[in-house]
Amino acid sequence: MTEERRGQGWGLLLVLGVTAGIFVGGFQQAVLGLVSGEPWNWAEMAVYVVGWAVLGPPAMWLAWRAADRSLRQSPATPVGPARRRFVAPAMRSGALPADAEPELWRRVLTAEVRQWNGLRWLAAVYGAVVAALIGLAAVVANDNAWGVWALAVIVAAVSLAAFRWAGRRLRVARRLQAEALASGSGRQ
């Protein structure tokens, strides 16, 4: 079970690395096209994608490990990675533990709601800006090249998918938060 989860974790990091490479490489190529009129350089963009795919996963893993070790705290005051570990089972199951302490869970879930709401809007705004820049570069510097337009559509679709996924997580967190509020008011 642990080995299977580790493999899935590295796969997710690889997908995140490739996605970051596409976004960063696409943004860079779009800006070059808009500022200096250079046509799209697919080889240069591929370097970004491969670089992020190769260097991104270990860098993200190391950053998460360092943050996890430096921010370890008791579940009474969950912060960062400790909070995510604490709340993950409830987010997966969609239900609070039977022995949940309402005050603790209200604080934790308030932070969770704030985080997912921010991530949702970050995905939407950043994705829209990058997709728009790529589309504009397709028109201005690339004679409406279909490949550049296809990349703009892919970036927009990935951003929309991230927005919707974060929205689903936000709904779960809000439902759990309401459950914690209801259970806390029932005890008083």
Coordinates of N, CA, C and O in Angstrom, one line a residue, residues 51-149:
G51 N 12.6 20.3 -18.6 CA 13.3 20.8 -17.4 C 12.4 20.8 -16.2 O 12.8 20.3 -15.1
W52 N 11.2 21.3 -16.3 CA 10.2 21.2 -15.2 C 9.8 19.8 -14.9 O 9.6 19.5 -13.7
A53 N 9.7 18.9 -15.9 CA 9.3 17.5 -15.7 C 10.4 16.8 -14.9 O 10.2 15.9 -14.1
V54 N 11.7 17.1 -15.2 CA 12.8 16.4 -14.6 C 13.2 17.0 -13.3 O 13.4 16.3 -12.3
L55 N 13.3 18.3 -13.2 CA 13.7 19.0 -12.0 C 12.6 19.3 -11.0 O 12.8 19.4 -9.8
G56 N 11.4 19.5 -11.5 CA 10.2 19.9 -10.7 C 9.9 18.9 -9.6 O 9.8 19.2 -8.5
P57 N 9.6 17.6 -10.0 CA 9.2 16.6 -9.0 C 10.2 16.5 -7.8 O 9.8 16.6 -6.6
P58 N 11.5 16.3 -8.0 CA 12.4 16.2 -6.9 C 12.4 17.5 -6.1 O 12.5 17.5 -4.8
A59 N 12.4 18.7 -6.8 CA 12.4 20.0 -6.1 C 11.1 20.1 -5.2 O 11.2 20.6 -4.0
M60 N 10.0 19.8 -5.8 CA 8.7 19.9 -5.0 C 8.8 18.9 -3.8 O 8.3 19.2 -2.7
W61 N 9.3 17.7 -4.0 CA 9.3 16.7 -3.0 C 10.2 17.2 -1.8 O 9.9 17.1 -0.7
L62 N 11.4 17.7 -2.2 CA 12.3 18.2 -1.2 C 11.7 19.4 -0.4 O 11.9 19.5 0.8
A63 N 11.0 20.3 -1.2 CA 10.4 21.4 -0.5 C 9.3 21.0 0.5 O 9.2 21.5 1.6
W64 N 8.5 20.0 0.1 CA 7.4 19.5 0.9 C 8.0 18.8 2.2 O 7.5 18.9 3.3
R65 N 9.1 18.0 1.9 CA 9.8 17.3 3.1 C 10.4 18.4 4.1 O 10.2 18.2 5.3
A66 N 11.0 19.4 3.5 CA 11.6 20.4 4.4 C 10.5 21.1 5.2 O 10.7 21.4 6.4
A67 N 9.4 21.5 4.5 CA 8.4 22.2 5.2 C 7.7 21.3 6.2 O 7.4 21.7 7.3
D68 N 7.5 20.0 5.9 CA 6.9 19.1 6.8 C 7.8 18.9 8.0 O 7.2 19.0 9.2
R69 N 9.1 18.8 7.9 CA 9.9 18.7 9.1 C 10.0 20.0 9.9 O 10.1 19.9 11.1
S70 N 10.0 21.1 9.3 CA 10.2 22.3 10.0 C 8.9 22.8 10.6 O 8.9 23.6 11.6
L71 N 7.8 22.4 10.1 CA 6.5 22.8 10.6 C 5.7 21.8 11.4 O 4.5 22.0 11.7
R72 N 6.3 20.7 11.8 CA 5.6 19.7 12.6 C 5.2 20.3 13.9 O 6.0 20.9 14.6
Q73 N 3.9 20.1 14.2 CA 3.3 20.6 15.4 C 2.3 19.6 15.8 O 1.9 18.7 15.1
S74 N 1.7 19.8 17.0 CA 0.7 19.0 17.5 C -0.6 19.2 16.7 O -0.8 20.3 16.2
P75 N -1.5 18.2 16.6 CA -2.8 18.4 15.9 C -3.6 19.5 16.6 O -4.6 20.0 16.0
A76 N -3.3 19.9 17.8 CA -4.1 21.0 18.4 C -3.9 22.3 17.7 O -4.7 23.2 17.8
T77 N -2.7 22.5 17.1 CA -2.5 23.7 16.3 C -1.9 23.4 14.9 O -0.8 23.7 14.6
P78 N -2.7 22.7 14.1 CA -2.2 22.3 12.8 C -1.8 23.4 11.9 O -2.6 24.4 11.8
V79 N -0.6 23.3 11.3 CA -0.1 24.4 10.4 C 0.4 23.7 9.2 O 1.1 22.6 9.3
G80 N 0.2 24.2 8.0 CA 0.8 23.8 6.8 C 0.7 22.3 6.6 O -0.5 21.7 6.6
P81 N 1.8 21.6 6.4 CA 1.7 20.1 6.1 C 1.0 19.3 7.2 O 0.3 18.4 7.0
A82 N 1.2 19.8 8.5 CA 0.6 19.1 9.6 C -0.9 19.2 9.5 O -1.7 18.3 9.8
R83 N -1.4 20.4 9.1 CA -2.8 20.6 8.9 C -3.4 19.7 7.8 O -4.4 19.1 7.9
R84 N -2.6 19.7 6.7 CA -3.1 18.8 5.6 C -3.2 17.4 6.0 O -4.1 16.7 5.6
R85 N -2.2 16.9 6.7 CA -2.2 15.5 7.2 C -3.4 15.3 8.1 O -4.1 14.2 8.1
F86 N -3.7 16.2 9.0 CA -4.7 16.2 10.0 C -6.1 16.1 9.3 O -7.0 15.3 9.7
V87 N -6.3 17.0 8.3 CA -7.6 17.1 7.7 C -7.9 16.2 6.5 O -9.0 16.0 6.1
A88 N -6.8 15.6 5.9 CA -6.9 14.8 4.7 C -7.9 13.6 4.9 O -8.7 13.4 3.9
P89 N -7.9 12.8 5.9 CA -8.9 11.8 6.0 C -10.3 12.3 6.0 O -11.2 11.7 5.3
A90 N -10.6 13.4 6.6 CA -12.0 13.9 6.6 C -12.3 14.5 5.2 O -13.5 14.3 4.8
M91 N -11.4 15.1 4.6 CA -11.6 15.6 3.2 C -11.9 14.4 2.2 O -12.7 14.5 1.4
R92 N -11.1 13.3 2.4 CA -11.3 12.2 1.5 C -12.7 11.5 1.8 O -13.4 11.1 0.8
S93 N -13.0 11.3 3.0 CA -14.3 10.7 3.4 C -15.5 11.6 3.3 O -16.6 11.1 3.1
G94 N -15.3 12.9 3.4 CA -16.4 13.8 3.4 C -17.1 13.9 4.7 O -18.3 14.4 4.8
A95 N -16.5 13.4 5.8 CA -17.2 13.4 7.1 C -16.1 13.6 8.2 O -15.0 13.2 8.1
L96 N -16.5 14.3 9.2 CA -15.7 14.5 10.4 C -15.6 13.2 11.2 O -16.5 12.4 11.2
P97 N -14.4 13.0 11.9 CA -14.3 11.9 12.8 C -15.4 11.9 13.9 O -15.9 13.0 14.2
A98 N -15.8 10.8 14.4 CA -16.8 10.7 15.4 C -16.4 11.5 16.7 O -17.3 12.1 17.3
D99 N -15.2 11.5 17.0 CA -14.7 12.2 18.2 C -14.2 13.6 17.9 O -13.4 14.2 18.7
A100 N -14.6 14.2 16.8 CA -14.1 15.6 16.4 C -14.4 16.6 17.4 O -15.6 16.7 17.9
E101 N -13.4 17.4 17.8 CA -13.6 18.5 18.7 C -14.0 19.7 17.8 O -13.2 20.2 17.0
P102 N -15.2 20.3 18.0 CA -15.7 21.3 17.1 C -14.8 22.5 17.0 O -14.6 23.0 15.9
E103 N -14.3 23.0 18.1 CA -13.5 24.3 18.0 C -12.2 24.1 17.2 O -11.9 24.9 16.4
L104 N -11.5 22.9 17.4 CA -10.3 22.6 16.6 C -10.7 22.5 15.1 O -10.0 23.1 14.3
W105 N -11.7 21.8 14.8 CA -12.1 21.5 13.5 C -12.6 22.8 12.8 O -12.4 23.0 11.6
R106 N -13.2 23.7 13.5 CA -13.7 25.0 12.9 C -12.4 25.8 12.5 O -12.4 26.3 11.3
R107 N -11.4 25.8 13.3 CA -10.2 26.6 12.9 C -9.5 25.9 11.7 O -9.1 26.6 10.8
V108 N -9.3 24.6 11.8 CA -8.7 23.9 10.7 C -9.4 24.0 9.4 O -8.8 24.3 8.4
L109 N -10.7 23.9 9.5 CA -11.5 23.9 8.2 C -11.7 25.3 7.7 O -11.8 25.5 6.5
T110 N -11.6 26.3 8.6 CA -11.6 27.7 8.1 C -10.3 28.0 7.3 O -10.4 28.6 6.2
A111 N -9.2 27.5 7.7 CA -8.0 27.6 6.9 C -8.1 26.8 5.6 O -7.6 27.2 4.6
E112 N -8.7 25.6 5.7 CA -8.8 24.8 4.5 C -9.7 25.5 3.5 O -9.4 25.5 2.3
V113 N -10.8 26.0 3.9 CA -11.7 26.8 3.0 C -11.0 27.9 2.4 O -11.1 28.1 1.2
R114 N -10.2 28.7 3.2 CA -9.5 29.8 2.7 C -8.5 29.4 1.6 O -8.3 30.0 0.5
Q115 N -7.8 28.3 1.9 CA -6.8 27.8 1.0 C -7.4 27.3 -0.4 O -6.9 27.7 -1.4
W116 N -8.4 26.5 -0.3 CA -9.0 26.0 -1.5 C -9.7 27.1 -2.3 O -9.7 27.1 -3.6
N117 N -10.3 28.1 -1.7 CA -10.9 29.2 -2.4 C -9.8 30.0 -3.1 O -9.9 30.4 -4.3
G118 N -8.6 30.3 -2.4 CA -7.5 31.0 -3.1 C -6.9 30.2 -4.2 O -6.7 30.8 -5.3
L119 N -6.8 28.9 -4.1 CA -6.2 28.1 -5.2 C -7.2 28.1 -6.4 O -6.7 28.1 -7.5
R120 N -8.4 28.0 -6.1 CA -9.4 28.0 -7.2 C -9.3 29.2 -8.0 O -9.2 29.2 -9.2
W121 N -9.3 30.4 -7.4 CA -9.2 31.7 -8.1 C -7.8 31.9 -8.7 O -7.7 32.5 -9.8
L122 N -6.8 31.4 -8.1 CA -5.4 31.5 -8.7 C -5.4 30.7 -10.0 O -4.8 31.2 -11.0
A123 N -5.9 29.5 -10.0 CA -5.9 28.7 -11.2 C -6.7 29.4 -12.3 O -6.3 29.4 -13.5
A124 N -7.8 30.0 -12.0 CA -8.7 30.6 -13.0 C -8.0 31.9 -13.5 O -7.9 32.0 -14.8
V125 N -7.5 32.7 -12.7 CA -6.9 34.0 -13.2 C -5.6 33.7 -13.9 O -5.3 34.2 -15.0
Y126 N -4.7 32.9 -13.3 CA -3.4 32.7 -13.9 C -3.6 31.9 -15.3 O -3.0 32.3 -16.3
G127 N -4.5 31.0 -15.3 CA -4.7 30.2 -16.5 C -5.3 31.1 -17.6 O -5.0 31.0 -18.8
A128 N -6.3 32.0 -17.2 CA -6.9 32.9 -18.2 C -5.8 33.8 -18.8 O -5.8 34.1 -20.0
V129 N -5.0 34.4 -17.9 CA -3.9 35.3 -18.4 C -3.0 34.6 -19.3 O -2.7 35.1 -20.4
V130 N -2.5 33.4 -18.9 CA -1.5 32.7 -19.8 C -2.2 32.3 -21.1 O -1.6 32.4 -22.2
A131 N -3.4 31.7 -21.0 CA -4.1 31.3 -22.3 C -4.3 32.5 -23.2 O -4.2 32.4 -24.4
A132 N -4.7 33.7 -22.6 CA -4.9 34.9 -23.4 C -3.6 35.4 -24.1 O -3.6 35.7 -25.2
L133 N -2.5 35.3 -23.3 CA -1.3 35.8 -23.9 C -0.8 34.8 -25.0 O -0.3 35.3 -26.0
I134 N -1.0 33.5 -24.8 CA -0.7 32.6 -25.9 C -1.5 32.8 -27.1 O -1.0 32.8 -28.2
G135 N -2.8 33.0 -26.9 CA -3.7 33.3 -28.0 C -3.3 34.6 -28.7 O -3.3 34.7 -30.0
L136 N -3.0 35.6 -28.0 CA -2.6 36.9 -28.6 C -1.3 36.7 -29.3 O -1.2 37.3 -30.4
A137 N -0.4 35.9 -28.8 CA 0.9 35.7 -29.5 C 0.6 34.9 -30.8 O 1.3 35.1 -31.8
A138 N -0.4 34.0 -30.8 CA -0.7 33.3 -32.0 C -1.1 34.2 -33.1 O -0.7 34.1 -34.3
V139 N -1.9 35.3 -32.7 CA -2.3 36.2 -33.7 C -1.2 37.2 -34.1 O -0.9 37.4 -35.3
V140 N -0.5 37.8 -33.2 CA 0.4 38.8 -33.4 C 1.7 38.3 -34.0 O 2.2 38.9 -35.0
A141 N 2.3 37.3 -33.5 CA 3.7 36.9 -33.9 C 3.7 35.5 -34.7 O 4.8 35.2 -35.1
N142 N 2.6 34.8 -34.8 CA 2.7 33.5 -35.4 C 1.7 33.2 -36.5 O 1.4 32.1 -36.8
D143 N 1.1 34.2 -37.1 CA 0.2 34.1 -38.2 C -0.9 33.1 -37.9 O -1.2 32.3 -38.8
N144 N -1.5 33.2 -36.7 CA -2.6 32.3 -36.3 C -2.2 30.8 -36.5 O -3.1 30.0 -36.9
A145 N -1.0 30.5 -36.1 CA -0.6 29.1 -36.1 C -1.5 28.2 -35.3 O -1.8 28.5 -34.1
W146 N -2.0 27.1 -35.9 CA -2.9 26.3 -35.2 C -2.3 25.6 -34.0 O -3.0 25.4 -33.0
G147 N -1.0 25.3 -34.0 CA -0.4 24.7 -32.8 C -0.3 25.6 -31.6 O -0.5 25.2 -30.5
V148 N -0.1 26.9 -31.9 CA -0.1 27.9 -30.8 C -1.5 28.0 -30.2 O -1.7 28.1 -29.0
W149 N -2.5 28.1 -31.1 CA -3.9 28.2 -30.7 C -4.3 26.9 -29.9 O -5.0 27.0 -28.9

